[in-house]
């Protein structure tokens, strides 16, 4: 039941209950879970109760049935059986780069309706949709006072057309608002401003829940809001009020006890948890935190932990609401009346955790426990977020990485080359770098910039360093890109921004920048020193991902660290240092300065946070957030309700995959004698599959842009041009660090055209296969599609002509995106992979699927044969019956168009 629906014929009308205000009157009515009088509900994890309430509220015995409700109530028994349920989120958030394609699809669907004899203006979001333009800034300018304005100006010049499209959408579609460039990241805006925690619409109260077009939507789990990342195509489904099919997840109960030691940060906690949960196994599951240790964590600390759910593999990292959450709502400017309503609703529905009352004993699928007092300072890297390194072991770990064979923890640098020092001229002054030299240090990402304690901590490290006479070397590219304007305000208010500026950490953007690959170019002299001498240079950043090639093409080692440690490593200038034994530098009077000399105590940090992070700063920022960008305010946009597509546009193009469709589903595709486009190994991320970074000259995307008159200086990034499918497919597998076994281990965006043996760009090889009339498949290892939720990682391969991906395992969101775009996800049987089966990728593959979806069931076995007579069995990773239906229609979007058109007729 939608919030504005009547309850007169509702299946659960009997539990619709009034919520009475303390002084009399009522807040509204709500579906009371306790009124069901079912003891099984008391044992449910809080995160599952959110799904239950949603199912009850939307139960119409059509899209959501009473049987679905029963499955959720019986979660303890149904979850292990992978029961399928529908879910309707309360709202949707769109991240800039991943949100634009979703809005393009929405505009294209509206455009299709007249051709099917339907009213196009009925294509509108039925739930609130908030888009934040947060990928808008590349850090071209850093380390100067005018960095913020110059970067915003440059990006507005590059992305004006994309911005205009989003501004058009905010006018053309109901229920959609777009926050201008420079507002911050969608996740921090969501946390500090958008999140309701409890909705009160048309007299009905219900749990806030959200899906977003970025995997780190989970950050909102810290406020007790159920939310996770989905691909843009799934977001369109949610926007249009359709249920999202999902497997009822298992829940890992993560018990916290103890209290952090002095000098340990929240970042250290989350990197420790990420390693623990990856080892435990959390893919496709919810993680729910409980125990007395939760009460020791501030709300922003919980946000850091929830944000990194994708890195530890979980769908959510959920913290039930307690007094800490209510206090945060007040701090960030929510009214006392609103907070009182939230508390009353949660208590009435037994969803509030009160530390003064015994905690309800809940049942979980599996259990983990962490004593916070045992957490120690650490970083993660150099290539994956779950490869944690205790800070005390960093130096030895780095030397092991230099020695090890090339891999996630190795660079295979010969012993005689490991001590090489490269001297060069940096704008008239002598400079030098070696293996492990830090050339990029960035305080970035909503993961940590949402947390005042680590931001204030970074400022205090900078302050102490300035006072002792330390300074960052000028060839280290430093930047500060908070995910919220509020962070800038409290750093100014505390006086600490001045010290960060002195160390080069000027504010360069408000949004996703270095963390998503928009780090900008290194200085030319530094770049030359690295490339001409094959130096393994390092980046240290306070982000959530450090996959090779993501942060910067020239930093082969990338370490995740807390903001204070980012400043410390920038000062040291190298990751090849043992902070306990070696000085970070030489200060005034030639005195050696150690990390302990500049590291603030927890008490110092808490005192500054208490005096500087105040409610009036949040109100000041968010009261004017829609008007604060004059360039946005002056941006003209089309007035038409149907978008005026421009065939010459290189940013926004009408997608081709809806063209020519009829009301009749095409049925399951056939894959016969397909060639292997790429043969890939483990942990291929969506950064490998759909690169976000700068478009290099000479690539297929660059050639395309040149044909349309775009100068190289205006190429921008692959991520910035995801509203144009011509760029999306040319950007597929365009990452310089992707390793294709067909190239015998060589990294880069190339492959072998098997019939001729030619080495070609992946795009060019795919076009050659298509012109010859051949199907294509991709072979991969485990964790295929890990990382960001970008659906371009499914759209790109689909546009290239890939019909199936055969992998050892898939990350949750990417598998769903593949299904959504009509690509067949297949998994090798347990214990098997391409190598064990002797597959080289030079075979031709036929997938033996039934020709009717009536004969296809979720998770069934499928036989694959090769041209040379081999045969092996795979599992069809269509996980729900709804996904089988999508498959029959050729993907989610064709299904949605046909379904909506049928409803309108």
CSV table of C-alpha atoms in Angstrom, one decimal, residues 474-716:
chain,number,residue,atom,x,y,z
A,474,UNK,CA,55.5,20.5,-3.0
A,475,UNK,CA,55.5,17.6,-5.5
A,476,UNK,CA,53.0,15.7,-3.4
A,477,UNK,CA,49.6,16.5,-4.9
A,478,UNK,CA,47.4,17.2,-1.9
A,479,UNK,CA,43.7,17.9,-1.8
A,480,UNK,CA,40.7,18.1,0.5
A,481,UNK,CA,37.3,17.3,-1.0
A,482,UNK,CA,34.7,17.0,1.7
A,483,UNK,CA,31.4,15.3,1.0
A,484,UNK,CA,29.5,18.0,2.7
A,485,UNK,CA,29.8,21.8,2.8
A,486,UNK,CA,29.2,21.5,6.5
A,487,UNK,CA,32.6,19.9,6.9
A,488,UNK,CA,34.2,23.0,5.4
A,489,UNK,CA,32.2,25.2,7.7
A,490,UNK,CA,33.3,23.5,10.9
A,491,UNK,CA,36.9,23.2,9.8
A,492,UNK,CA,36.8,27.0,9.3
A,493,UNK,CA,34.9,27.5,12.6
A,494,UNK,CA,37.6,25.6,14.5
A,495,UNK,CA,40.5,27.5,12.8
A,496,UNK,CA,42.0,24.2,11.6
A,497,UNK,CA,41.4,24.8,7.9
A,498,UNK,CA,44.2,27.4,8.0
A,499,UNK,CA,46.7,24.7,9.1
A,500,UNK,CA,45.4,22.3,6.5
A,501,UNK,CA,45.9,25.0,3.9
A,502,UNK,CA,49.5,25.5,5.0
A,503,UNK,CA,50.1,21.8,4.3
A,504,UNK,CA,48.5,22.0,0.9
A,505,UNK,CA,45.1,20.5,1.8
A,506,UNK,CA,43.0,23.3,0.4
A,507,UNK,CA,39.3,22.6,-0.3
A,508,UNK,CA,39.3,21.5,-4.0
A,509,UNK,CA,35.7,20.3,-4.3
A,510,UNK,CA,32.6,19.3,-2.5
A,511,UNK,CA,31.7,15.9,-3.9
A,512,UNK,CA,33.3,12.7,-5.2
A,513,UNK,CA,36.7,13.5,-6.7
A,514,UNK,CA,39.9,11.5,-6.0
A,515,UNK,CA,37.8,8.7,-4.5
A,516,UNK,CA,36.1,8.0,-7.8
A,517,UNK,CA,39.2,8.5,-10.0
A,518,UNK,CA,38.8,12.3,-10.5
A,519,UNK,CA,42.2,12.9,-9.0
A,520,UNK,CA,43.3,15.0,-12.0
A,521,UNK,CA,46.8,14.9,-13.5
A,522,UNK,CA,50.0,14.8,-11.5
A,523,UNK,CA,52.5,17.5,-12.3
A,524,UNK,CA,54.3,16.8,-15.6
A,525,UNK,CA,57.7,16.5,-14.0
A,526,UNK,CA,56.4,14.0,-11.5
A,527,UNK,CA,54.6,12.0,-14.1
A,528,UNK,CA,57.7,11.8,-16.2
A,529,UNK,CA,59.8,10.7,-13.3
A,530,UNK,CA,57.4,7.9,-12.6
A,531,UNK,CA,56.8,6.6,-16.1
A,532,UNK,CA,60.4,6.9,-17.4
A,533,UNK,CA,61.8,5.0,-14.5
A,534,UNK,CA,59.0,2.5,-13.8
A,535,UNK,CA,58.5,3.8,-10.3
A,536,UNK,CA,55.8,2.2,-8.1
A,537,UNK,CA,54.4,5.4,-6.8
A,538,UNK,CA,51.9,5.6,-4.0
A,539,UNK,CA,48.7,7.4,-3.2
A,540,UNK,CA,47.2,7.6,0.3
A,541,UNK,CA,43.5,8.6,0.5
A,542,UNK,CA,40.7,8.4,3.0
A,543,UNK,CA,38.4,6.7,0.6
A,544,UNK,CA,36.7,3.3,0.4
A,545,UNK,CA,38.3,1.8,-2.7
A,546,UNK,CA,41.8,1.5,-3.9
A,547,UNK,CA,41.6,-0.8,-6.9
A,548,UNK,CA,44.6,-0.4,-9.2
A,549,UNK,CA,44.0,2.1,-11.9
A,550,UNK,CA,41.0,3.7,-10.1
A,551,UNK,CA,42.7,6.5,-8.1
A,552,UNK,CA,45.2,7.6,-10.7
A,553,UNK,CA,46.8,5.8,-13.6
A,554,UNK,CA,50.3,6.5,-12.3
A,555,UNK,CA,49.8,5.4,-8.7
A,556,UNK,CA,50.2,1.7,-8.7
A,557,UNK,CA,50.1,1.5,-4.9
A,558,UNK,CA,47.0,3.0,-3.3
A,559,UNK,CA,46.4,2.8,0.5
A,560,UNK,CA,43.2,3.6,2.3
A,561,UNK,CA,43.8,5.4,5.6
A,562,UNK,CA,42.1,7.8,8.1
A,563,UNK,CA,42.3,11.5,7.3
A,564,UNK,CA,44.9,12.1,10.0
A,565,UNK,CA,47.1,9.4,8.5
A,566,UNK,CA,46.7,10.9,5.1
A,567,UNK,CA,48.2,14.1,6.4
A,568,UNK,CA,50.9,12.1,8.2
A,569,UNK,CA,51.9,10.1,5.1
A,570,UNK,CA,51.9,13.3,3.0
A,571,UNK,CA,54.4,14.8,5.5
A,572,UNK,CA,56.5,11.6,5.4
A,573,UNK,CA,56.4,11.5,1.6
A,574,UNK,CA,56.6,7.7,1.5
A,575,UNK,CA,54.8,4.6,2.6
A,576,UNK,CA,58.2,3.0,3.2
A,577,UNK,CA,58.4,4.1,6.8
A,578,UNK,CA,58.0,2.6,10.2
A,579,UNK,CA,56.3,5.4,12.2
A,580,UNK,CA,57.3,3.9,15.6
A,581,UNK,CA,61.0,3.8,14.8
A,582,UNK,CA,61.5,6.5,12.1
A,583,UNK,CA,60.9,10.2,12.2
A,584,UNK,CA,58.3,11.6,10.0
A,585,UNK,CA,60.6,14.5,9.2
A,586,UNK,CA,63.0,17.1,10.6
A,587,UNK,CA,61.4,20.2,12.2
A,588,UNK,CA,62.6,23.5,13.7
A,589,UNK,CA,66.1,23.4,15.0
A,590,UNK,CA,66.9,20.2,13.2
A,591,UNK,CA,64.8,18.2,15.7
A,592,UNK,CA,63.5,14.8,14.5
A,593,UNK,CA,59.7,14.7,14.6
A,594,UNK,CA,57.8,11.4,15.1
A,595,UNK,CA,54.2,10.6,14.4
A,596,UNK,CA,53.5,10.4,18.1
A,597,UNK,CA,54.6,14.1,18.3
A,598,UNK,CA,51.8,15.3,16.0
A,599,UNK,CA,49.1,12.8,16.7
A,600,UNK,CA,46.2,14.2,18.8
A,601,UNK,CA,44.6,12.5,21.7
A,602,UNK,CA,40.9,11.4,21.6
A,603,UNK,CA,40.2,14.1,24.2
A,604,UNK,CA,41.7,16.8,22.1
A,605,UNK,CA,39.6,15.8,19.2
A,606,UNK,CA,36.4,15.5,21.2
A,607,UNK,CA,36.9,19.0,22.7
A,608,UNK,CA,37.2,20.6,19.2
A,609,UNK,CA,34.3,18.6,17.8
A,610,UNK,CA,32.1,19.7,20.8
A,611,UNK,CA,32.9,23.4,20.3
A,612,UNK,CA,32.9,23.5,16.5
A,613,UNK,CA,30.3,21.1,15.1
A,614,UNK,CA,27.1,22.9,15.8
A,615,UNK,CA,23.5,22.8,14.6
A,616,UNK,CA,23.5,26.3,13.2
A,617,UNK,CA,26.2,25.3,10.6
A,618,UNK,CA,23.9,22.5,9.3
A,619,UNK,CA,21.0,24.9,9.1
A,620,UNK,CA,23.1,27.6,7.4
A,621,UNK,CA,24.2,25.2,4.7
A,622,UNK,CA,20.9,23.4,4.0
A,623,UNK,CA,18.7,26.4,4.1
A,624,UNK,CA,20.5,27.8,1.1
A,625,UNK,CA,21.7,24.7,-0.7
A,626,UNK,CA,19.5,25.0,-3.7
A,627,UNK,CA,20.6,28.6,-4.4
A,628,UNK,CA,24.3,28.5,-3.5
A,629,UNK,CA,25.6,27.8,-7.0
A,630,UNK,CA,25.2,30.8,-9.3
A,631,UNK,CA,26.3,29.0,-12.4
A,632,UNK,CA,23.5,26.4,-11.9
A,633,UNK,CA,21.0,29.1,-11.2
A,634,UNK,CA,21.7,30.8,-14.5
A,635,UNK,CA,21.8,27.6,-16.6
A,636,UNK,CA,19.0,27.6,-19.3
A,637,UNK,CA,17.2,24.4,-19.9
A,638,UNK,CA,14.7,23.0,-22.4
A,639,UNK,CA,11.1,23.6,-21.4
A,640,UNK,CA,9.6,20.6,-23.3
A,641,UNK,CA,8.2,17.7,-21.2
A,642,UNK,CA,9.7,15.3,-23.9
A,643,UNK,CA,13.4,15.7,-24.0
A,644,UNK,CA,14.7,17.2,-27.3
A,645,UNK,CA,17.4,14.7,-28.1
A,646,UNK,CA,20.3,16.1,-30.1
A,647,UNK,CA,22.0,13.7,-32.5
A,648,UNK,CA,25.2,15.8,-32.3
A,649,UNK,CA,25.4,15.7,-28.5
A,650,UNK,CA,28.4,13.9,-27.0
A,651,UNK,CA,27.0,13.9,-23.5
A,652,UNK,CA,23.3,12.9,-23.7
A,653,UNK,CA,22.1,10.6,-26.4
A,654,UNK,CA,18.9,8.6,-26.7
A,655,UNK,CA,19.7,5.0,-25.9
A,656,UNK,CA,19.3,2.5,-28.8
A,657,UNK,CA,18.2,-0.5,-26.8
A,658,UNK,CA,14.5,0.5,-26.7
A,659,UNK,CA,14.3,1.3,-30.4
A,660,UNK,CA,12.1,-0.9,-32.5
A,661,UNK,CA,10.7,-2.9,-29.6
A,662,UNK,CA,7.1,-4.2,-29.9
A,663,UNK,CA,4.6,-5.3,-27.3
A,664,UNK,CA,5.6,-9.0,-27.8
A,665,UNK,CA,8.6,-10.2,-25.7
A,666,UNK,CA,11.4,-11.7,-27.8
A,667,UNK,CA,11.9,-14.7,-25.5
A,668,UNK,CA,15.2,-16.2,-24.3
A,669,UNK,CA,18.3,-15.4,-26.4
A,670,UNK,CA,20.4,-18.0,-28.1
A,671,UNK,CA,24.1,-18.2,-27.8
A,672,UNK,CA,25.7,-20.3,-30.5
A,673,UNK,CA,29.4,-20.7,-31.4
A,674,UNK,CA,30.3,-17.6,-29.5
A,675,UNK,CA,33.8,-16.2,-29.3
A,676,UNK,CA,35.4,-15.2,-26.0
A,677,UNK,CA,35.9,-11.4,-26.0
A,678,UNK,CA,38.0,-11.4,-22.8
A,679,UNK,CA,39.3,-14.2,-20.5
A,680,UNK,CA,39.6,-12.6,-17.1
A,681,UNK,CA,40.8,-13.6,-13.6
A,682,UNK,CA,39.5,-12.9,-10.1
A,683,UNK,CA,38.2,-9.6,-8.6
A,684,UNK,CA,37.4,-7.9,-11.9
A,685,UNK,CA,35.7,-4.7,-10.6
A,686,UNK,CA,33.2,-2.4,-12.3
A,687,UNK,CA,36.2,0.0,-12.6
A,688,UNK,CA,37.8,-2.5,-14.9
A,689,UNK,CA,34.6,-3.1,-16.8
A,690,UNK,CA,33.4,0.5,-17.0
A,691,UNK,CA,36.2,2.9,-16.3
A,692,UNK,CA,35.3,6.3,-14.8
A,693,UNK,CA,38.5,8.1,-15.3
A,694,UNK,CA,39.9,10.5,-17.9
A,695,UNK,CA,39.5,9.6,-21.5
A,696,UNK,CA,43.0,9.2,-23.0
A,697,UNK,CA,43.9,10.3,-26.5
A,698,UNK,CA,44.1,7.6,-29.1
A,699,UNK,CA,41.4,5.4,-27.6
A,700,UNK,CA,38.2,4.5,-29.3
A,701,UNK,CA,36.3,7.0,-27.1
A,702,UNK,CA,38.8,9.7,-28.0
A,703,UNK,CA,38.5,9.0,-31.7
A,704,UNK,CA,34.7,9.2,-31.5
A,705,UNK,CA,34.8,12.6,-29.6
A,706,UNK,CA,37.3,14.0,-32.2
A,707,UNK,CA,34.9,13.0,-35.0
A,708,UNK,CA,32.3,15.2,-33.2
A,709,UNK,CA,34.7,18.2,-32.9
A,710,UNK,CA,35.6,17.8,-29.2
A,711,UNK,CA,39.1,19.0,-28.4
A,712,UNK,CA,41.3,16.7,-26.2
A,713,UNK,CA,41.3,19.2,-23.4
A,714,UNK,CA,37.5,18.8,-23.2
A,715,UNK,CA,37.3,15.0,-23.4
A,716,UNK,CA,36.4,14.9,-19.7
